[in-house]
Amino acid sequence: MENFQLINHRLLGDSLLISAQKHPSKLVASTNDGEYTYQELLDHSVALASALLERGLQRGDRVAIYMDNSWPTLYSLYSVLLAGGVFVMINPQTKADKLAYILNDSDAVCLLTDIQLENDFIPILSGLPKLSHVVYSSEEKVFPRGVISIEHIDKVLKNVSPSDFLKNRSISSDLAALIYTSGSTGSPKGVMHTHLSMLFALNSLIEYLRISEEHRILNVLPLSFDYGLYQLLMVVHLGATLILEKSFAFPSLIFRRILEEEVTVFPGVPTIFSMLLSSHERSKLCFPTVTRVTNTAAALPADFIPTLKEIFPNALVYKMYGLTECKRVCYLEPELVDKKPKSVGKAIPGTEVLLLSPDGQPVKAGGVGILHVRGPHVMLGYWKQKELSEVMLKDDIYPNQKILCTHDWFKMDDDGLLYFVGRSDDIIKTRGEKVSPVEVENILYSIEGIKEAAVVGVTDAILGQSIKAFVSLKESSSLNDKKIKKLCVAKLENYMVPKEVMIMDSLPKTANGKIDKKQLV
Amino acid sequence: MSIENSVRRYILENYLFTDDQSELVNDTSLLEKGIIDSTGIMELVFFLEEEFGINVDDDEMIPENLDSVDSIVSFINSKPSK
């Protein structure tokens, strides 16, 4: 390790190796568990990487990280990268069935998790043939010996013998992460990102956000959400500092942290900004240290901006748009936020976008077209899903190149700035998360007593879209909307649970007998 | 209805969608168990203000006051009505 000198960032984990070499005693993160330096992050990551290798991790093996925003999540992620593995972040709200699906689909060999989630991960372990190790944090418990070893993370770290943790060192075109996202078929799909695509995206974001190692970035978003994940990746890459919170649930705690920690970057989504605005209405807020405010996931209502500028008087406000398949598509230069309040701007640095008709022809100036994205940030495809990958990655006009079809309708103004018009498929985007109506419908159909189900997105000023379910019931059924929601809560992440459930005698049908969603919207 | 019952009823009905009393334990962390998520806390605060005629200040919106049925009940008891 002492002889290891890196100059170039070739792999995502190099961010940590280089930053720790440069300023070992600088704080990388202030979390609810405590404050940690770059040296501590490196030491913990190296120790866990060595432990993963001792447990047989091979280059390219997938390791799932199913935890909330905590210190162990930070070093877990870098340990997987250093050990040559591929990390799979899983939202801690994910329930047992879907967790099992993702672990099986990704062929994860190791699960890094937290004991608080045991009710979801313990019952599924017997159905995971590829998984051999579980390492968990928080309170220690005794588990009976089984085929899968279940160990506490502190013991694992304590008993590890130093090893050449870089022996599996990847190359930059190797996969770095699978990021699961909801798909139109109802099952989540693993978006394949390489070290190259992630490092490229990272540098592009840093460039247009104009941030450097002095910045102190607040993250209240789940690290399993790529918007949250990239806050961490940017921090470590820059040698900056992350102020990590588990959520925005208690806004006043966050407000205190912003002031005490002198936060400079505040990444949010419209639900967070709306809570911020309603707090400001109750008692005035002002965060002068913040110099960057970013929004993505759903459009930031234009009338939020004047109040946001009161709350953050010294901040550049960034409106952005993206999708997991290429991390981010575009951003609006903050200087234009008043002049072009409805636009999401232009392609991020080093990439380009074009508007094409459904048959692949360029649309004429001012026309509406489907947004396509070119650049090194585009995913390789969906893990083990050739056909679905082809729906998103189309042949480019240049030979042997691929272009990403976002399936979103956009138009472009005379200045080349983009405006979102609507989606061309029926995926719902709520709170910035993609929700497949089929996935929710499948859960509804699994409920005893439901005869028919249809799920649609309804326009919502804050959420982007909210989820509405229409169902019809079998005659004997005594279900009501609350009971149905309750059964959904047990199977789905909170954001996927229909906000409204409407019970109808029967659902409207098209001529060929399919449920006609158009009549329901 | 007692404060405890009314808080329990609100949480059961609006977050757990049930009237089964056994599903909510008074000292359970609402956030850690995923019963309430980020946006839910604000709704809860609006409910408490309305229902019990109190003012919840921003700096009172902390887990010590709001993260379980027990803490909510003792928080309301400590507040003068407006």
Coordinates of C-alpha atoms in Angstrom, one line a residue:
Chain A
M1 CA 0.0 0.0 0.0
E2 CA 2.8 2.4 0.9
N3 CA 4.3 2.1 -2.6
F4 CA 1.0 2.6 -4.3
Q5 CA 1.1 5.9 -6.2
L6 CA -1.9 6.8 -8.3
I7 CA -2.0 9.9 -10.5
N8 CA -4.9 9.2 -12.8
H9 CA -8.4 8.3 -11.8
R10 CA -8.9 5.2 -13.8
L11 CA -11.4 3.4 -11.5
L12 CA -14.1 4.7 -9.3
G13 CA -12.3 3.5 -6.2
D14 CA -9.2 5.6 -7.2
S15 CA -11.1 8.7 -6.0
L16 CA -10.6 7.4 -2.4
L17 CA -7.0 6.2 -2.9
I18 CA -6.0 9.6 -4.3
S19 CA -8.0 11.8 -1.9
A20 CA -6.7 9.8 1.1
Q21 CA -3.2 10.2 -0.1
K22 CA -3.6 13.9 -0.6
H23 CA -5.3 14.8 2.7
P24 CA -5.6 11.8 5.0
S25 CA -6.6 13.8 8.1
K26 CA -9.4 15.9 6.4
L27 CA -13.0 15.0 7.2
V28 CA -14.7 13.0 4.5
A29 CA -18.0 12.7 6.3
S30 CA -19.9 13.9 9.2
T31 CA -22.7 11.4 9.9
N32 CA -25.1 10.6 12.7
D33 CA -22.6 7.9 13.9
G34 CA -19.7 10.4 14.1
E35 CA -17.1 12.2 12.0
Y36 CA -14.6 10.4 9.8
T37 CA -11.4 11.3 8.0
Y38 CA -10.2 10.2 4.6
Q39 CA -7.7 7.9 6.3
E40 CA -10.4 6.3 8.4
L41 CA -12.6 5.7 5.3
L42 CA -9.6 4.2 3.5
D43 CA -8.6 2.0 6.4
H44 CA -12.2 0.7 6.9
S45 CA -12.6 0.2 3.1
V46 CA -9.3 -1.7 2.8
A47 CA -10.1 -3.9 5.8
L48 CA -13.5 -4.8 4.5
A49 CA -12.2 -5.3 0.9
S50 CA -9.6 -7.7 2.3
A51 CA -12.3 -9.5 4.2
L52 CA -14.4 -9.8 1.1
L53 CA -11.4 -11.3 -0.7
E54 CA -10.8 -13.7 2.1
R55 CA -14.4 -14.8 1.7
G56 CA -13.7 -15.6 -1.9
L57 CA -14.9 -12.5 -3.8
Q58 CA -13.8 -12.7 -7.4
R59 CA -13.2 -9.8 -9.8
G60 CA -16.6 -8.7 -11.1
D61 CA -18.7 -10.5 -8.4
R62 CA -21.7 -8.5 -7.3
V63 CA -22.0 -7.4 -3.7
A64 CA -25.4 -6.0 -2.5
I65 CA -25.5 -3.1 -0.1
Y66 CA -28.8 -3.0 1.7
M67 CA -28.5 -0.3 4.3
D68 CA -29.7 3.2 5.2
N69 CA -27.5 6.3 5.0
S70 CA -24.8 5.5 7.6
W71 CA -21.0 5.3 8.1
P72 CA -20.9 1.5 7.3
T73 CA -22.6 2.2 4.0
L74 CA -19.8 4.6 3.0
Y75 CA -17.0 2.1 3.6
S76 CA -19.0 -0.8 2.3
L77 CA -19.3 0.9 -1.0
Y78 CA -15.6 1.6 -1.4
S79 CA -14.6 -1.8 -0.1
V80 CA -16.5 -3.4 -2.9
L81 CA -14.8 -1.1 -5.5
L82 CA -11.3 -1.7 -4.0
A83 CA -11.9 -5.4 -4.0
G84 CA -12.7 -5.5 -7.7
G85 CA -16.4 -6.2 -7.1
V86 CA -19.5 -4.6 -8.5
F87 CA -21.8 -2.9 -6.0
V88 CA -25.6 -3.1 -6.0
M89 CA -27.2 -0.5 -3.8
I90 CA -30.7 -1.6 -2.6
N91 CA -33.1 0.9 -1.0
P92 CA -33.6 -0.1 2.7
Q93 CA -37.3 0.3 2.2
T94 CA -37.3 -2.7 -0.2
K95 CA -39.4 -5.6 1.1
A96 CA -38.5 -9.2 1.3
D97 CA -39.9 -10.5 -2.1
K98 CA -38.3 -7.7 -4.1
L99 CA -35.0 -7.9 -2.2
A100 CA -34.9 -11.7 -3.1
Y101 CA -35.6 -10.8 -6.7
I102 CA -32.7 -8.3 -6.9
L103 CA -30.3 -10.6 -5.0
N104 CA -31.1 -13.5 -7.4
D105 CA -31.1 -11.4 -10.5
S106 CA -27.7 -9.9 -9.8
D107 CA -26.3 -13.2 -8.5
A108 CA -25.0 -11.3 -5.5
V109 CA -22.4 -13.4 -3.6
C110 CA -22.4 -11.2 -0.6
L111 CA -25.0 -9.0 1.2
L112 CA -23.8 -6.1 3.4
T113 CA -26.7 -5.0 5.5
D114 CA -28.0 -3.8 8.8
I115 CA -29.6 -5.8 11.6
Q116 CA -32.6 -3.5 11.6
L117 CA -33.6 -5.0 8.3
E118 CA -33.5 -8.6 9.5
N119 CA -37.2 -9.2 9.1
D120 CA -36.8 -8.7 5.4
F121 CA -33.4 -10.4 4.7
I122 CA -33.4 -13.4 7.1
P123 CA -36.5 -15.2 5.7
I124 CA -35.3 -15.1 2.1
L125 CA -31.7 -16.4 2.6
S126 CA -32.6 -20.1 1.9
G127 CA -33.8 -19.1 -1.6
L128 CA -30.6 -17.5 -2.7
P129 CA -28.3 -20.2 -4.1
K130 CA -25.4 -17.8 -5.1
L131 CA -25.3 -15.9 -1.9
S132 CA -22.6 -17.2 0.5
H133 CA -22.0 -14.4 3.0
V134 CA -24.0 -11.8 5.0
V135 CA -22.2 -9.1 6.9
Y136 CA -24.4 -6.8 9.0
S137 CA -23.9 -3.7 11.1
S138 CA -25.6 -2.3 14.3
E139 CA -26.5 -4.5 17.2
E140 CA -25.0 -7.9 17.4
K141 CA -27.2 -11.0 17.3
V142 CA -26.6 -14.8 17.4
F143 CA -27.7 -16.7 14.4
P144 CA -27.8 -20.5 14.0
R145 CA -25.1 -21.9 11.7
G146 CA -26.4 -22.3 8.2
V147 CA -25.2 -22.6 4.7
I148 CA -24.8 -18.9 4.5
S149 CA -22.5 -17.3 7.0
I150 CA -23.9 -14.4 8.9
E151 CA -21.3 -12.2 10.6
H152 CA -21.2 -8.9 12.4
I153 CA -19.2 -6.3 10.6
D154 CA -17.0 -5.2 13.6
K155 CA -15.9 -8.8 14.0
V156 CA -15.2 -9.2 10.4
L157 CA -13.1 -6.0 10.4
K158 CA -11.2 -7.0 13.6
N159 CA -10.3 -10.5 12.4
V160 CA -9.1 -9.6 8.9
S161 CA -5.5 -10.2 8.0
P162 CA -3.8 -7.7 5.8
S163 CA -3.8 -8.7 2.2
D164 CA -3.1 -7.4 -1.2
F165 CA -6.5 -5.9 -1.6
L166 CA -5.7 -4.7 -5.1
K167 CA -5.0 -8.1 -6.5
N168 CA -8.4 -8.1 -8.2
R169 CA -7.9 -4.6 -9.6
S170 CA -10.4 -4.0 -12.4
I171 CA -10.0 -2.2 -15.7
S172 CA -12.0 0.9 -16.4
S173 CA -14.4 -0.8 -18.9
D174 CA -15.4 -3.3 -16.2
L175 CA -18.7 -2.9 -14.4
A176 CA -18.6 -0.8 -11.3
A177 CA -22.3 -0.9 -10.3
L178 CA -25.7 -2.3 -11.1
I179 CA -28.3 0.3 -10.2
Y180 CA -31.8 -1.2 -10.1
T181 CA -34.6 0.7 -11.5
S182 CA -38.3 0.0 -12.1
G183 CA -39.1 -1.2 -15.6
S184 CA -42.2 -1.5 -17.8
T185 CA -42.3 -5.3 -17.4
G186 CA -42.9 -5.0 -13.7
S187 CA -39.6 -6.5 -12.5
P188 CA -36.7 -4.1 -11.7
K189 CA -33.8 -4.1 -14.0
G190 CA -30.1 -3.6 -13.2
V191 CA -28.6 -0.7 -15.0
M192 CA -25.0 -1.6 -15.9
H193 CA -22.5 1.2 -15.3
T194 CA -18.8 0.9 -15.8
H195 CA -16.0 2.7 -14.0
L196 CA -15.6 4.7 -17.2
S197 CA -19.3 5.8 -17.4
M198 CA -19.5 6.7 -13.7
L199 CA -16.2 8.6 -13.6
F200 CA -17.2 10.5 -16.7
A201 CA -20.6 11.4 -15.3
L202 CA -18.9 12.4 -12.0
N203 CA -16.5 14.8 -13.7
S204 CA -19.2 16.3 -15.9
L205 CA -21.4 17.0 -12.8
I206 CA -18.5 18.6 -10.9
E207 CA -17.7 20.8 -13.9
Y208 CA -21.1 22.3 -14.3
L209 CA -21.8 22.6 -10.6
R210 CA -18.5 24.4 -10.3
I211 CA -17.6 22.7 -7.1
S212 CA -14.2 21.9 -5.5
E213 CA -12.6 20.3 -2.5
E214 CA -13.7 23.2 -0.2
H215 CA -17.3 22.2 -0.6
R216 CA -19.4 20.7 2.1
I217 CA -22.3 18.7 0.5
L218 CA -25.4 17.8 2.5
N219 CA -27.0 14.5 1.5
V220 CA -30.4 13.6 2.9
L221 CA -31.3 11.5 -0.1
P222 CA -31.0 7.7 0.0
L223 CA -27.6 6.5 -1.2
S224 CA -29.5 3.8 -3.1
F225 CA -30.9 6.6 -5.3
D226 CA -28.3 7.6 -7.9
Y227 CA -28.8 11.3 -7.0
G228 CA -27.8 10.5 -3.4
L229 CA -25.1 8.1 -4.5
Y230 CA -23.4 10.7 -6.7
Q231 CA -23.2 13.2 -3.8
L232 CA -20.9 10.7 -2.1
L233 CA -19.0 9.9 -5.2
M234 CA -18.4 13.6 -5.9
V235 CA -17.3 14.3 -2.4
V236 CA -14.7 11.5 -2.3
H237 CA -13.5 12.3 -5.8
L238 CA -13.0 16.0 -5.0
G239 CA -11.6 15.4 -1.5
A240 CA -14.5 17.4 -0.2
T241 CA -16.8 16.7 2.9
L242 CA -20.2 15.0 3.0
I243 CA -22.7 15.9 5.7
L244 CA -24.8 12.7 5.8
E245 CA -28.3 12.5 7.1
K246 CA -30.7 9.6 6.9
S247 CA -33.6 11.6 5.6
F248 CA -35.4 14.9 5.6
A249 CA -38.0 13.6 8.1
F250 CA -37.1 16.1 10.8
P251 CA -36.5 19.3 8.9
S252 CA -35.4 21.3 12.0
L253 CA -32.5 18.8 12.6
I254 CA -31.4 19.3 9.1
F255 CA -31.6 23.1 9.4
R256 CA -29.4 22.9 12.5
R257 CA -26.9 20.8 10.6
I258 CA -26.8 23.1 7.7
L259 CA -25.9 26.0 10.0
E260 CA -23.5 24.1 12.3
E261 CA -21.7 22.3 9.5
E262 CA -21.6 25.4 7.2
V263 CA -23.1 23.3 4.3
T264 CA -22.4 24.7 0.9
V265 CA -24.3 22.4 -1.4
F266 CA -27.9 21.5 -0.9
P267 CA -29.3 18.8 -3.2
G268 CA -33.0 18.3 -3.0
V269 CA -36.1 17.1 -4.8
P270 CA -39.5 18.9 -5.0
T271 CA -41.0 17.2 -2.0
I272 CA -38.0 18.4 0.1
F273 CA -38.2 21.9 -1.3
S274 CA -41.9 22.0 -0.6
M275 CA -41.3 21.1 3.0
L276 CA -38.6 23.7 3.2
L277 CA -41.0 26.3 1.8
S278 CA -43.7 25.4 4.3
S279 CA -41.2 25.6 7.2
H280 CA -40.1 29.0 5.9
E281 CA -43.7 30.2 6.0
R282 CA -44.0 29.2 9.6
S283 CA -40.7 30.8 10.6
K284 CA -38.2 32.5 8.4
L285 CA -35.2 30.4 7.3
C286 CA -31.9 31.7 5.9
F287 CA -28.9 29.6 5.0
P288 CA -26.2 32.0 3.8
T289 CA -23.4 29.4 3.6
V290 CA -25.1 27.5 0.9
T291 CA -23.8 28.4 -2.6
R292 CA -25.4 25.6 -4.7
V293 CA -29.0 24.3 -4.6
T294 CA -29.8 21.5 -7.0
N295 CA -33.1 19.9 -8.0
T296 CA -33.8 16.8 -10.1
A297 CA -36.3 13.9 -10.0
A298 CA -39.3 16.0 -10.8
A299 CA -39.7 19.5 -12.2
L300 CA -39.1 22.2 -9.6
P301 CA -42.3 24.4 -9.7
A302 CA -41.2 27.8 -11.1
D303 CA -43.0 29.7 -8.3
F304 CA -40.8 28.0 -5.7
I305 CA -37.7 29.8 -7.0
P306 CA -38.2 33.3 -5.5
T307 CA -38.7 31.8 -2.1
L308 CA -35.8 29.5 -2.5
K309 CA -33.6 32.5 -3.2
E310 CA -34.8 34.1 0.0
I311 CA -33.9 30.9 2.0
F312 CA -30.6 30.5 0.1
P313 CA -29.6 34.1 -0.7
N314 CA -26.1 33.2 -1.9
A315 CA -26.9 30.1 -3.9
L316 CA -26.9 29.2 -7.6
V317 CA -30.1 27.2 -8.3
Y318 CA -29.7 24.3 -10.7
K319 CA -32.6 22.6 -12.4
M320 CA -31.7 19.2 -13.8
Y321 CA -33.2 16.2 -15.5
G322 CA -31.9 12.7 -15.8
L323 CA -32.4 9.0 -15.7
T324 CA -30.5 6.2 -14.2
E325 CA -29.6 4.8 -17.6
C326 CA -27.1 7.7 -18.1
K327 CA -27.1 9.3 -14.7
R328 CA -28.0 12.8 -15.8
V329 CA -29.1 14.2 -19.2
C330 CA -29.2 18.0 -18.8
Y331 CA -29.0 21.0 -16.5
L332 CA -30.0 24.6 -16.7
E333 CA -27.3 27.2 -16.2
P334 CA -28.2 28.8 -12.9
E335 CA -27.9 32.3 -14.4
L336 CA -30.9 31.4 -16.6
V337 CA -33.3 30.2 -13.9
D338 CA -35.4 33.4 -13.9
K339 CA -35.2 33.9 -17.7
K340 CA -36.1 30.3 -18.6
P341 CA -38.0 29.0 -15.5
K342 CA -39.6 26.1 -17.3
S343 CA -36.6 24.7 -19.0
V344 CA -34.3 21.9 -17.8
G345 CA -31.4 23.3 -19.9
K346 CA -28.9 21.7 -22.1
A347 CA -26.8 18.5 -22.3
I348 CA -24.3 18.1 -19.5
P349 CA -20.7 18.8 -20.4
G350 CA -19.1 16.3 -22.8
T351 CA -22.4 14.8 -24.0
E352 CA -25.1 15.7 -26.5
V353 CA -28.8 15.3 -26.9
L354 CA -31.1 15.2 -29.9
L355 CA -34.8 15.0 -30.5
L356 CA -36.0 12.3 -32.9
S357 CA -39.4 11.2 -34.1
P358 CA -40.6 7.7 -33.1
D359 CA -39.2 6.4 -36.4
G360 CA -35.8 7.9 -35.7
Q361 CA -35.9 11.0 -37.9
P362 CA -34.7 14.4 -36.6
V363 CA -37.6 16.7 -35.7
K364 CA -37.6 20.2 -37.1
A365 CA -36.8 23.2 -35.0
G366 CA -39.3 23.9 -32.4
G367 CA -41.0 20.5 -32.8
V368 CA -41.7 17.9 -30.2
G369 CA -39.5 14.8 -30.3
I370 CA -38.3 11.9 -28.2
L371 CA -35.1 12.9 -26.3
H372 CA -32.0 10.8 -27.2
V373 CA -28.7 11.0 -25.4
R374 CA -25.1 10.4 -26.7
G375 CA -22.1 10.2 -24.5
P376 CA -19.7 8.1 -22.4
H377 CA -22.2 8.3 -19.5
V378 CA -24.7 6.1 -21.2
M379 CA -25.2 2.6 -19.6
L380 CA -23.9 -0.6 -21.2
G381 CA -27.4 -2.0 -21.0
Y382 CA -29.7 -3.8 -18.5
W383 CA -28.1 -6.7 -16.7
K384 CA -29.0 -10.0 -18.5
Q385 CA -31.9 -8.3 -20.4
K386 CA -30.9 -8.1 -24.0
E387 CA -34.3 -7.3 -25.4
L388 CA -35.1 -4.6 -22.9
S389 CA -31.7 -3.1 -23.4
E390 CA -32.4 -2.8 -27.1
V391 CA -35.6 -0.8 -26.3
M392 CA -33.4 1.8 -24.7
L393 CA -30.2 1.6 -26.7
K394 CA -30.7 2.2 -30.4
D395 CA -28.2 2.3 -33.3
D396 CA -26.7 5.7 -33.6
I397 CA -26.1 7.3 -37.0
Y398 CA -22.4 6.5 -36.5
P399 CA -21.5 2.8 -37.1
N400 CA -21.3 0.5 -34.0
Q401 CA -22.3 3.3 -31.6
K402 CA -25.4 3.3 -29.4
I403 CA -27.6 6.1 -28.5
L404 CA -29.9 6.2 -25.4
C405 CA -33.6 6.7 -26.1
T406 CA -35.2 8.2 -23.0
H407 CA -38.8 7.6 -24.1
D408 CA -39.6 11.1 -22.9
W409 CA -41.0 13.8 -25.2
F410 CA -39.2 17.1 -25.2
K411 CA -39.1 20.2 -27.2
M412 CA -36.2 22.6 -27.7
D413 CA -36.3 26.4 -28.0
D414 CA -34.3 28.7 -30.3
D415 CA -31.5 28.8 -27.7
G416 CA -31.2 25.0 -27.7
L417 CA -32.8 24.7 -24.3
L418 CA -34.9 21.7 -23.5
Y419 CA -38.5 21.5 -22.1
F420 CA -40.1 18.3 -20.8
V421 CA -43.4 17.5 -22.5
G422 CA -44.4 14.1 -21.3
R423 CA -43.5 10.4 -21.3
S424 CA -44.0 8.1 -24.3
D425 CA -44.5 5.0 -22.2
D426 CA -46.7 4.5 -19.1
I427 CA -43.9 4.5 -16.5
I428 CA -44.9 6.7 -13.6
K429 CA -42.4 9.1 -12.1
T430 CA -43.3 10.0 -8.6
R431 CA -41.0 11.7 -6.1
G432 CA -38.2 11.2 -8.6
E433 CA -38.6 7.4 -8.5
K434 CA -39.7 5.5 -11.5
V435 CA -42.6 3.2 -10.8
S436 CA -43.8 0.6 -13.2
P437 CA -47.7 0.4 -13.2
V438 CA -47.3 -3.3 -13.9
E439 CA -45.3 -3.8 -10.7
V440 CA -48.0 -2.2 -8.6
E441 CA -50.8 -4.0 -10.6
N442 CA -49.0 -7.4 -10.0
I443 CA -49.1 -6.7 -6.2
L444 CA -52.8 -5.7 -6.4
Y445 CA -53.7 -8.8 -8.4
S446 CA -52.0 -10.9 -5.7
I447 CA -54.5 -9.6 -3.1
E448 CA -57.3 -12.1 -2.5
G449 CA -60.6 -10.4 -3.6
I450 CA -59.3 -8.1 -6.3
K451 CA -60.7 -8.9 -9.7
E452 CA -59.2 -6.2 -11.9
A453 CA -56.6 -3.6 -11.3
A454 CA -55.2 -0.7 -13.3
V455 CA -52.6 1.8 -12.0
V456 CA -52.0 5.2 -13.6
G457 CA -50.0 8.3 -12.8
V458 CA -52.0 11.5 -12.0
T459 CA -50.3 14.9 -12.3
D460 CA -49.2 16.2 -9.0
A461 CA -47.6 19.6 -8.4
I462 CA -45.1 18.3 -5.9
L463 CA -44.6 14.6 -6.6
G464 CA -44.5 15.1 -10.4
Q465 CA -47.1 12.3 -10.6
S466 CA -48.9 10.5 -7.9
I467 CA -50.0 6.9 -8.1
K468 CA -53.7 6.1 -8.4
A469 CA -55.1 2.6 -8.5
F470 CA -58.5 1.6 -9.9
V471 CA -59.7 -1.8 -8.9
S472 CA -62.9 -3.9 -9.1
L473 CA -63.6 -6.6 -6.5
K474 CA -64.8 -10.1 -6.5
E475 CA -68.4 -10.4 -5.2
S476 CA -67.5 -12.0 -1.9
S477 CA -64.8 -9.5 -1.1
S478 CA -65.0 -7.1 1.9
L479 CA -61.9 -5.1 0.8
N480 CA -62.0 -1.4 1.0
D481 CA -59.4 1.2 0.0
K482 CA -57.6 1.3 3.3
K483 CA -57.3 -2.5 3.5
I484 CA -55.9 -2.5 0.0
K485 CA -53.3 0.2 0.8
K486 CA -52.3 -1.7 3.9
L487 CA -51.6 -4.9 1.9
C488 CA -49.6 -2.8 -0.6
V489 CA -47.5 -1.3 2.2
A490 CA -46.4 -4.8 3.2
K491 CA -45.1 -5.6 -0.3
L492 CA -44.0 -2.3 -1.9
E493 CA -41.6 0.5 -1.0
N494 CA -43.6 3.5 0.4
Y495 CA -43.3 5.6 -2.7
M496 CA -44.9 2.8 -4.8
V497 CA -48.0 2.5 -2.7
P498 CA -51.0 4.1 -4.4
K499 CA -51.9 7.4 -2.9
E500 CA -55.5 6.8 -3.9
V501 CA -57.4 3.6 -4.4
M502 CA -60.7 3.8 -6.2
I503 CA -63.1 0.9 -6.2
M504 CA -65.3 0.5 -9.2
D505 CA -67.9 -2.0 -10.3
S506 CA -65.8 -2.8 -13.3
L507 CA -63.0 -1.2 -15.2
P508 CA -63.6 0.4 -18.6
K509 CA -62.4 -1.8 -21.5
T510 CA -61.1 -1.2 -25.1
A511 CA -62.8 -2.9 -28.1
N512 CA -60.5 -5.9 -27.7
G513 CA -61.3 -6.4 -24.0
K514 CA -58.2 -4.9 -22.5
I515 CA -58.5 -2.4 -19.6
D516 CA -58.6 1.0 -21.1
K517 CA -56.4 3.2 -19.1
K518 CA -57.0 6.3 -21.2
Q519 CA -60.5 6.5 -19.8
L520 CA -59.1 6.3 -16.3
V521 CA -56.6 9.2 -16.6
Chain B
M1 CA -60.8 10.0 23.6
S2 CA -57.5 10.1 25.3
I3 CA -54.5 11.7 23.6
E4 CA -52.9 8.3 23.3
N5 CA -55.9 6.8 21.6
S6 CA -56.3 9.6 19.2
V7 CA -52.7 9.6 18.2
R8 CA -52.7 5.8 17.8
R9 CA -55.9 6.0 15.7
Y10 CA -54.4 8.6 13.4
I11 CA -51.2 6.6 12.8
L12 CA -53.0 3.3 12.4
E13 CA -55.5 4.7 9.9
N14 CA -53.3 7.0 7.9
Y15 CA -50.0 5.1 7.8
L16 CA -50.8 1.5 8.5
F17 CA -54.2 1.5 7.0
T18 CA -55.7 -0.7 9.7
D19 CA -57.7 -0.6 12.9
D20 CA -55.8 -3.6 14.3
Q21 CA -54.4 -2.2 17.5
S22 CA -51.7 -4.9 17.8
E23 CA -49.9 -3.4 14.8
L24 CA -48.6 -0.4 16.6
V25 CA -46.4 -0.6 19.7
N26 CA -46.2 2.6 21.7
D27 CA -42.4 2.8 22.0
T28 CA -41.6 1.8 18.4
S29 CA -39.6 4.3 16.3
L30 CA -42.0 5.3 13.6
L31 CA -39.2 6.3 11.3
E32 CA -36.9 3.4 11.7
K33 CA -39.7 0.9 11.2
G34 CA -40.7 2.8 8.0
I35 CA -44.2 3.6 9.4
I36 CA -43.7 7.3 8.6
D37 CA -41.4 8.6 6.0
S38 CA -40.1 12.1 5.4
T39 CA -43.2 13.7 4.1
G40 CA -45.3 11.9 6.8
I41 CA -43.8 13.8 9.7
M42 CA -45.1 17.2 8.4
E43 CA -48.6 15.7 8.0
L44 CA -48.4 14.3 11.5
V45 CA -47.4 17.8 12.8
F46 CA -50.4 19.4 11.1
F47 CA -52.6 16.8 12.6
L48 CA -51.3 17.4 16.1
E49 CA -51.7 21.1 15.8
E50 CA -55.3 20.8 14.5
E51 CA -56.4 18.0 16.9
F52 CA -54.9 19.3 20.1
G53 CA -54.8 23.0 19.5
I54 CA -51.1 23.4 20.0
N55 CA -48.3 25.1 18.1
V56 CA -45.4 23.0 17.1
D57 CA -42.3 25.1 16.6
D58 CA -39.7 24.1 14.0
D59 CA -37.1 23.4 16.7
E60 CA -39.6 21.0 18.4
M61 CA -39.8 18.9 15.3
I62 CA -37.2 16.4 16.5
P63 CA -37.3 12.7 17.0
E64 CA -37.4 13.1 20.9
N65 CA -40.8 14.6 20.5
L66 CA -42.3 12.8 17.5
D67 CA -40.7 9.5 16.8
S68 CA -43.0 7.2 18.8
V69 CA -46.5 7.2 20.2
D70 CA -45.0 7.5 23.7
S71 CA -42.9 10.5 22.8
I72 CA -45.8 12.2 21.0
V73 CA -48.1 11.8 24.0
S74 CA -45.6 13.2 26.4
F75 CA -44.7 16.0 24.0
I76 CA -48.4 17.0 23.8
N77 CA -48.8 16.9 27.5
S78 CA -45.9 19.3 27.9
K79 CA -47.5 21.9 25.6
P80 CA -49.9 24.6 26.7
S81 CA -53.0 24.8 24.5
K82 CA -53.0 27.9 22.3

